[in-house]
Every structure is written in C-alpha cells, then in structure tokens.
Amino acid sequence: NKAPGVRTQDTNLGDLAADAILWSAQQAMGEQVVAAITNGGGIRTSIKTGDITLKNVNDVLPFGNTLAVLYLTGDQLLEALEASTYCSPDSTIGGFPQVAGIKYTIDSSKAYDKGDQYAGSTYYAPKSIQRITIDSINGQAFNPKATYAVVTNDFLAVGGDTYAVFKE
C-alpha cells in the first residue's frame, strides 16, 4: 500500500526488494557492496500469502530497472536519506527509501531544513541534516567521511525522485 506502506515506512516487501538487490550485487561484486536503497514508489503492489509466481514479482517491480553500484560518502547517504524522508510521516513520497544493510532513524519531531531546489527536479536539497541519523552500515559503525559501495536501481542512480545527490 502507498499509505501507510512503502511510501511512508519500512515494510517487509520493501525489505525483501532491497535485500534481493543487495544479494544480487554481492553475487556479482562480492562483499564490497555493503548496502542497497530502492524507492518505495518503484514497488507497485503487494503480494498475498502463498505461492509467489514470476508474474507476482513482475507486478511488484514492473519497471525493468537495472542495478547500479555507486560509491557514496557517508555525507551523501545522509543527504539522500534526509531528502527522501522530508515529508515523513505526514505525506507519501515515491522516493521513500526501502533499504538493506543500513540502519537509520528518522526524527520526525524535527522539521525538514529545506535548502535549494535540486537542478531539474521538483524536490529540494536539505540545507542541513536534521532528521536522519545513520546508526550502522552493514553492521559496522557509520562514518560520514567513509566511502560506501551502495547498490540501487538505475532510476535513482541518475538522480530520480529525491536522489539528486546520487548523480554526483
């Protein structure tokens, strides 16, 4: 569902999609890929309890996206998560992050500190990081200055939804 659901909160289907993306990248590239982010808006339907068919999977993920591994600093990850949760939990957004390998917290008691509009986008960058803290990446302590190999879909990799920082 859109709300509450994949566009407003962490969900079991979002976790499954992100886990599958991370697993696929790790099969191809090894353990250097430590996290995955996909957008809740790319998850288009639910799956009912029972047998799961290829048609079910294609209904859930209908866009035929490919995967891209990005090398992001911790600061870039913070910006991406801050921007993609700017309206949480009050409104839905297609960019809401469904993740694997990232443990983070949204402090929705704090306002989004809206900065400049991203070029070619209807979304705004965060002026500062107010709402998001990253607790760990792949079970390790988070470092905002470290570089992390993160797998995502090709739509987000080129800055789709609220992920303009990924274009860097």
JSON list of C-alpha atoms in Angstrom, two decimals, residues 18-160:
[
{"chain": "A", "resi": 18, "resn": "ALA", "atom": "CA", "xyz": [16.19, -4.20, -1.04]},
{"chain": "A", "resi": 19, "resn": "ASP", "atom": "CA", "xyz": [17.63, -7.48, 0.30]},
{"chain": "A", "resi": 20, "resn": "ALA", "atom": "CA", "xyz": [17.30, -9.04, -3.17]},
{"chain": "A", "resi": 21, "resn": "ILE", "atom": "CA", "xyz": [19.02, -6.08, -4.79]},
{"chain": "A", "resi": 22, "resn": "LEU", "atom": "CA", "xyz": [21.87, -6.25, -2.27]},
{"chain": "A", "resi": 23, "resn": "TRP", "atom": "CA", "xyz": [22.19, -10.02, -2.65]},
{"chain": "A", "resi": 24, "resn": "SER", "atom": "CA", "xyz": [22.34, -9.71, -6.45]},
{"chain": "A", "resi": 25, "resn": "ALA", "atom": "CA", "xyz": [25.08, -7.07, -6.34]},
{"chain": "A", "resi": 26, "resn": "GLN", "atom": "CA", "xyz": [27.07, -9.07, -3.80]},
{"chain": "A", "resi": 27, "resn": "GLN", "atom": "CA", "xyz": [26.87, -12.15, -6.04]},
{"chain": "A", "resi": 28, "resn": "ALA", "atom": "CA", "xyz": [28.35, -10.11, -8.89]},
{"chain": "A", "resi": 29, "resn": "MET", "atom": "CA", "xyz": [30.84, -7.97, -6.97]},
{"chain": "A", "resi": 30, "resn": "GLY", "atom": "CA", "xyz": [31.43, -9.65, -3.64]},
{"chain": "A", "resi": 31, "resn": "GLU", "atom": "CA", "xyz": [31.12, -8.29, -0.15]},
{"chain": "A", "resi": 32, "resn": "GLN", "atom": "CA", "xyz": [32.41, -4.84, -1.11]},
{"chain": "A", "resi": 33, "resn": "VAL", "atom": "CA", "xyz": [28.78, -3.84, -1.79]},
{"chain": "A", "resi": 34, "resn": "VAL", "atom": "CA", "xyz": [27.50, -3.12, 1.71]},
{"chain": "A", "resi": 35, "resn": "ALA", "atom": "CA", "xyz": [24.04, -1.62, 1.31]},
{"chain": "A", "resi": 36, "resn": "ALA", "atom": "CA", "xyz": [21.06, -1.21, -1.01]},
{"chain": "A", "resi": 37, "resn": "ILE", "atom": "CA", "xyz": [18.50, 1.55, -1.45]},
{"chain": "A", "resi": 38, "resn": "THR", "atom": "CA", "xyz": [15.39, 1.36, -3.57]},
{"chain": "A", "resi": 39, "resn": "ASN", "atom": "CA", "xyz": [12.45, 3.75, -3.74]},
{"chain": "A", "resi": 40, "resn": "GLY", "atom": "CA", "xyz": [9.08, 2.79, -2.32]},
{"chain": "A", "resi": 41, "resn": "GLY", "atom": "CA", "xyz": [7.41, 4.24, -5.42]},
{"chain": "A", "resi": 42, "resn": "GLY", "atom": "CA", "xyz": [9.05, 1.53, -7.53]},
{"chain": "A", "resi": 43, "resn": "ILE", "atom": "CA", "xyz": [7.23, -1.15, -5.54]},
{"chain": "A", "resi": 44, "resn": "ARG", "atom": "CA", "xyz": [3.83, -1.14, -7.21]},
{"chain": "A", "resi": 45, "resn": "THR", "atom": "CA", "xyz": [1.68, -3.74, -5.46]},
{"chain": "A", "resi": 46, "resn": "SER", "atom": "CA", "xyz": [1.60, -6.20, -2.58]},
{"chain": "A", "resi": 47, "resn": "ILE", "atom": "CA", "xyz": [1.98, -9.97, -2.65]},
{"chain": "A", "resi": 48, "resn": "LYS", "atom": "CA", "xyz": [-0.58, -12.14, -0.89]},
{"chain": "A", "resi": 49, "resn": "THR", "atom": "CA", "xyz": [0.41, -15.01, 1.36]},
{"chain": "A", "resi": 50, "resn": "GLY", "atom": "CA", "xyz": [1.04, -18.23, -0.53]},
{"chain": "A", "resi": 51, "resn": "ASP", "atom": "CA", "xyz": [2.99, -19.27, -3.58]},
{"chain": "A", "resi": 52, "resn": "ILE", "atom": "CA", "xyz": [4.83, -16.47, -5.35]},
{"chain": "A", "resi": 53, "resn": "THR", "atom": "CA", "xyz": [4.98, -16.51, -9.14]},
{"chain": "A", "resi": 54, "resn": "LEU", "atom": "CA", "xyz": [7.19, -14.66, -11.59]},
{"chain": "A", "resi": 55, "resn": "LYS", "atom": "CA", "xyz": [4.08, -12.67, -12.53]},
{"chain": "A", "resi": 56, "resn": "ASN", "atom": "CA", "xyz": [3.77, -11.56, -8.88]},
{"chain": "A", "resi": 57, "resn": "VAL", "atom": "CA", "xyz": [7.38, -10.38, -8.90]},
{"chain": "A", "resi": 58, "resn": "ASN", "atom": "CA", "xyz": [6.88, -8.53, -12.21]},
{"chain": "A", "resi": 59, "resn": "ASP", "atom": "CA", "xyz": [3.72, -6.89, -10.83]},
{"chain": "A", "resi": 60, "resn": "VAL", "atom": "CA", "xyz": [5.62, -5.69, -7.77]},
{"chain": "A", "resi": 61, "resn": "LEU", "atom": "CA", "xyz": [8.65, -4.46, -9.76]},
{"chain": "A", "resi": 62, "resn": "PRO", "atom": "CA", "xyz": [7.27, -3.67, -13.23]},
{"chain": "A", "resi": 63, "resn": "PHE", "atom": "CA", "xyz": [9.81, -1.16, -14.50]},
{"chain": "A", "resi": 64, "resn": "GLY", "atom": "CA", "xyz": [12.60, -3.46, -15.65]},
{"chain": "A", "resi": 65, "resn": "ASN", "atom": "CA", "xyz": [15.23, -1.42, -13.81]},
{"chain": "A", "resi": 66, "resn": "THR", "atom": "CA", "xyz": [18.84, -2.43, -13.91]},
{"chain": "A", "resi": 67, "resn": "LEU", "atom": "CA", "xyz": [21.18, -2.16, -10.95]},
{"chain": "A", "resi": 68, "resn": "ALA", "atom": "CA", "xyz": [23.97, 0.33, -10.43]},
{"chain": "A", "resi": 69, "resn": "VAL", "atom": "CA", "xyz": [26.64, 0.34, -7.75]},
{"chain": "A", "resi": 70, "resn": "LEU", "atom": "CA", "xyz": [27.51, 3.83, -6.53]},
{"chain": "A", "resi": 71, "resn": "TYR", "atom": "CA", "xyz": [30.43, 4.80, -4.33]},
{"chain": "A", "resi": 72, "resn": "LEU", "atom": "CA", "xyz": [28.93, 7.27, -1.90]},
{"chain": "A", "resi": 73, "resn": "THR", "atom": "CA", "xyz": [30.33, 9.10, 1.06]},
{"chain": "A", "resi": 74, "resn": "GLY", "atom": "CA", "xyz": [28.53, 8.83, 4.34]},
{"chain": "A", "resi": 75, "resn": "ASP", "atom": "CA", "xyz": [27.60, 12.51, 3.97]},
{"chain": "A", "resi": 76, "resn": "GLN", "atom": "CA", "xyz": [25.97, 11.76, 0.59]},
{"chain": "A", "resi": 77, "resn": "LEU", "atom": "CA", "xyz": [24.00, 8.90, 2.15]},
{"chain": "A", "resi": 78, "resn": "LEU", "atom": "CA", "xyz": [22.81, 11.23, 4.91]},
{"chain": "A", "resi": 79, "resn": "GLU", "atom": "CA", "xyz": [21.68, 13.78, 2.31]},
{"chain": "A", "resi": 80, "resn": "ALA", "atom": "CA", "xyz": [19.87, 11.16, 0.26]},
{"chain": "A", "resi": 81, "resn": "LEU", "atom": "CA", "xyz": [18.02, 9.77, 3.27]},
{"chain": "A", "resi": 82, "resn": "GLU", "atom": "CA", "xyz": [17.20, 13.24, 4.61]},
{"chain": "A", "resi": 83, "resn": "ALA", "atom": "CA", "xyz": [15.82, 14.37, 1.23]},
{"chain": "A", "resi": 84, "resn": "SER", "atom": "CA", "xyz": [13.86, 11.16, 0.64]},
{"chain": "A", "resi": 85, "resn": "THR", "atom": "CA", "xyz": [12.12, 11.32, 4.01]},
{"chain": "A", "resi": 86, "resn": "TYR", "atom": "CA", "xyz": [11.48, 15.08, 4.07]},
{"chain": "A", "resi": 87, "resn": "CYS", "atom": "CA", "xyz": [7.71, 14.69, 4.46]},
{"chain": "A", "resi": 88, "resn": "SER", "atom": "CA", "xyz": [7.63, 11.55, 6.60]},
{"chain": "A", "resi": 89, "resn": "PRO", "atom": "CA", "xyz": [5.42, 10.54, 8.29]},
{"chain": "A", "resi": 90, "resn": "ASP", "atom": "CA", "xyz": [2.82, 13.12, 7.26]},
{"chain": "A", "resi": 91, "resn": "SER", "atom": "CA", "xyz": [2.74, 12.53, 3.49]},
{"chain": "A", "resi": 92, "resn": "THR", "atom": "CA", "xyz": [3.60, 9.84, 0.99]},
{"chain": "A", "resi": 93, "resn": "ILE", "atom": "CA", "xyz": [6.56, 10.11, -1.37]},
{"chain": "A", "resi": 94, "resn": "GLY", "atom": "CA", "xyz": [7.71, 7.75, -4.10]},
{"chain": "A", "resi": 95, "resn": "GLY", "atom": "CA", "xyz": [11.31, 8.29, -3.05]},
{"chain": "A", "resi": 96, "resn": "PHE", "atom": "CA", "xyz": [10.82, 6.89, 0.45]},
{"chain": "A", "resi": 97, "resn": "PRO", "atom": "CA", "xyz": [13.86, 4.63, 1.00]},
{"chain": "A", "resi": 98, "resn": "GLN", "atom": "CA", "xyz": [13.47, 0.90, 1.37]},
{"chain": "A", "resi": 99, "resn": "VAL", "atom": "CA", "xyz": [16.93, -0.27, 2.45]},
{"chain": "A", "resi": 100, "resn": "ALA", "atom": "CA", "xyz": [19.15, -3.24, 3.16]},
{"chain": "A", "resi": 101, "resn": "GLY", "atom": "CA", "xyz": [22.40, -3.01, 5.14]},
{"chain": "A", "resi": 102, "resn": "ILE", "atom": "CA", "xyz": [21.57, 0.46, 6.51]},
{"chain": "A", "resi": 103, "resn": "LYS", "atom": "CA", "xyz": [20.14, 1.02, 9.97]},
{"chain": "A", "resi": 104, "resn": "TYR", "atom": "CA", "xyz": [18.86, 4.57, 10.25]},
{"chain": "A", "resi": 105, "resn": "THR", "atom": "CA", "xyz": [16.45, 6.63, 12.31]},
{"chain": "A", "resi": 106, "resn": "ILE", "atom": "CA", "xyz": [14.09, 9.44, 11.30]},
{"chain": "A", "resi": 107, "resn": "ASP", "atom": "CA", "xyz": [13.38, 12.04, 13.97]},
{"chain": "A", "resi": 108, "resn": "SER", "atom": "CA", "xyz": [10.04, 13.30, 12.69]},
{"chain": "A", "resi": 109, "resn": "SER", "atom": "CA", "xyz": [9.76, 15.76, 15.59]},
{"chain": "A", "resi": 110, "resn": "LYS", "atom": "CA", "xyz": [12.28, 17.92, 13.72]},
{"chain": "A", "resi": 111, "resn": "ALA", "atom": "CA", "xyz": [11.35, 19.98, 10.66]},
{"chain": "A", "resi": 112, "resn": "TYR", "atom": "CA", "xyz": [12.97, 19.39, 7.27]},
{"chain": "A", "resi": 113, "resn": "ASP", "atom": "CA", "xyz": [15.52, 22.17, 6.73]},
{"chain": "A", "resi": 114, "resn": "LYS", "atom": "CA", "xyz": [14.68, 22.99, 3.10]},
{"chain": "A", "resi": 115, "resn": "GLY", "atom": "CA", "xyz": [17.58, 24.23, 1.03]},
{"chain": "A", "resi": 116, "resn": "ASP", "atom": "CA", "xyz": [17.95, 24.94, -2.69]},
{"chain": "A", "resi": 117, "resn": "GLN", "atom": "CA", "xyz": [15.91, 23.13, -5.32]},
{"chain": "A", "resi": 118, "resn": "TYR", "atom": "CA", "xyz": [17.78, 20.30, -6.98]},
{"chain": "A", "resi": 119, "resn": "ALA", "atom": "CA", "xyz": [18.60, 21.11, -10.62]},
{"chain": "A", "resi": 120, "resn": "GLY", "atom": "CA", "xyz": [16.00, 19.67, -12.98]},
{"chain": "A", "resi": 121, "resn": "SER", "atom": "CA", "xyz": [13.85, 18.45, -10.09]},
{"chain": "A", "resi": 122, "resn": "THR", "atom": "CA", "xyz": [10.77, 19.46, -8.14]},
{"chain": "A", "resi": 123, "resn": "TYR", "atom": "CA", "xyz": [12.49, 18.45, -4.88]},
{"chain": "A", "resi": 124, "resn": "TYR", "atom": "CA", "xyz": [14.68, 20.45, -2.54]},
{"chain": "A", "resi": 125, "resn": "ALA", "atom": "CA", "xyz": [18.01, 19.52, -1.04]},
{"chain": "A", "resi": 126, "resn": "PRO", "atom": "CA", "xyz": [18.33, 19.63, 2.71]},
{"chain": "A", "resi": 127, "resn": "LYS", "atom": "CA", "xyz": [20.09, 22.76, 3.92]},
{"chain": "A", "resi": 128, "resn": "SER", "atom": "CA", "xyz": [21.30, 20.73, 6.89]},
{"chain": "A", "resi": 129, "resn": "ILE", "atom": "CA", "xyz": [20.81, 17.20, 8.20]},
{"chain": "A", "resi": 130, "resn": "GLN", "atom": "CA", "xyz": [18.24, 17.49, 10.99]},
{"chain": "A", "resi": 131, "resn": "ARG", "atom": "CA", "xyz": [16.06, 14.39, 10.90]},
{"chain": "A", "resi": 132, "resn": "ILE", "atom": "CA", "xyz": [18.26, 11.45, 9.89]},
{"chain": "A", "resi": 133, "resn": "THR", "atom": "CA", "xyz": [20.90, 9.57, 11.81]},
{"chain": "A", "resi": 134, "resn": "ILE", "atom": "CA", "xyz": [22.59, 6.50, 10.37]},
{"chain": "A", "resi": 135, "resn": "ASP", "atom": "CA", "xyz": [23.32, 4.03, 13.13]},
{"chain": "A", "resi": 136, "resn": "SER", "atom": "CA", "xyz": [25.26, 1.47, 11.10]},
{"chain": "A", "resi": 137, "resn": "ILE", "atom": "CA", "xyz": [26.18, 0.30, 7.61]},
{"chain": "A", "resi": 138, "resn": "ASN", "atom": "CA", "xyz": [26.39, -3.46, 7.11]},
{"chain": "A", "resi": 139, "resn": "GLY", "atom": "CA", "xyz": [26.57, -3.88, 10.90]},
{"chain": "A", "resi": 140, "resn": "GLN", "atom": "CA", "xyz": [29.56, -1.54, 11.23]},
{"chain": "A", "resi": 141, "resn": "ALA", "atom": "CA", "xyz": [29.71, 1.91, 12.82]},
{"chain": "A", "resi": 142, "resn": "PHE", "atom": "CA", "xyz": [28.71, 4.66, 10.40]},
{"chain": "A", "resi": 143, "resn": "ASN", "atom": "CA", "xyz": [31.33, 7.20, 9.32]},
{"chain": "A", "resi": 144, "resn": "PRO", "atom": "CA", "xyz": [30.12, 10.27, 7.38]},
{"chain": "A", "resi": 145, "resn": "LYS", "atom": "CA", "xyz": [33.57, 10.62, 5.76]},
{"chain": "A", "resi": 146, "resn": "ALA", "atom": "CA", "xyz": [33.91, 6.99, 4.66]},
{"chain": "A", "resi": 147, "resn": "THR", "atom": "CA", "xyz": [33.00, 5.78, 1.17]},
{"chain": "A", "resi": 148, "resn": "TYR", "atom": "CA", "xyz": [30.42, 3.02, 0.81]},
{"chain": "A", "resi": 149, "resn": "ALA", "atom": "CA", "xyz": [29.54, 0.82, -2.18]},
{"chain": "A", "resi": 150, "resn": "VAL", "atom": "CA", "xyz": [25.74, 1.07, -2.39]},
{"chain": "A", "resi": 151, "resn": "VAL", "atom": "CA", "xyz": [23.58, -0.67, -4.98]},
{"chain": "A", "resi": 152, "resn": "THR", "atom": "CA", "xyz": [20.42, 0.97, -6.25]},
{"chain": "A", "resi": 153, "resn": "ASN", "atom": "CA", "xyz": [18.23, 0.95, -9.33]},
{"chain": "A", "resi": 154, "resn": "ASP", "atom": "CA", "xyz": [19.18, 2.88, -12.45]},
{"chain": "A", "resi": 155, "resn": "PHE", "atom": "CA", "xyz": [16.34, 5.39, -11.91]},
{"chain": "A", "resi": 156, "resn": "LEU", "atom": "CA", "xyz": [17.74, 6.52, -8.57]},
{"chain": "A", "resi": 157, "resn": "ALA", "atom": "CA", "xyz": [21.35, 6.30, -9.77]},
{"chain": "A", "resi": 158, "resn": "VAL", "atom": "CA", "xyz": [20.73, 9.15, -12.21]},
{"chain": "A", "resi": 159, "resn": "GLY", "atom": "CA", "xyz": [19.00, 11.28, -9.58]},
{"chain": "A", "resi": 160, "resn": "GLY", "atom": "CA", "xyz": [15.38, 10.15, -9.84]}
]
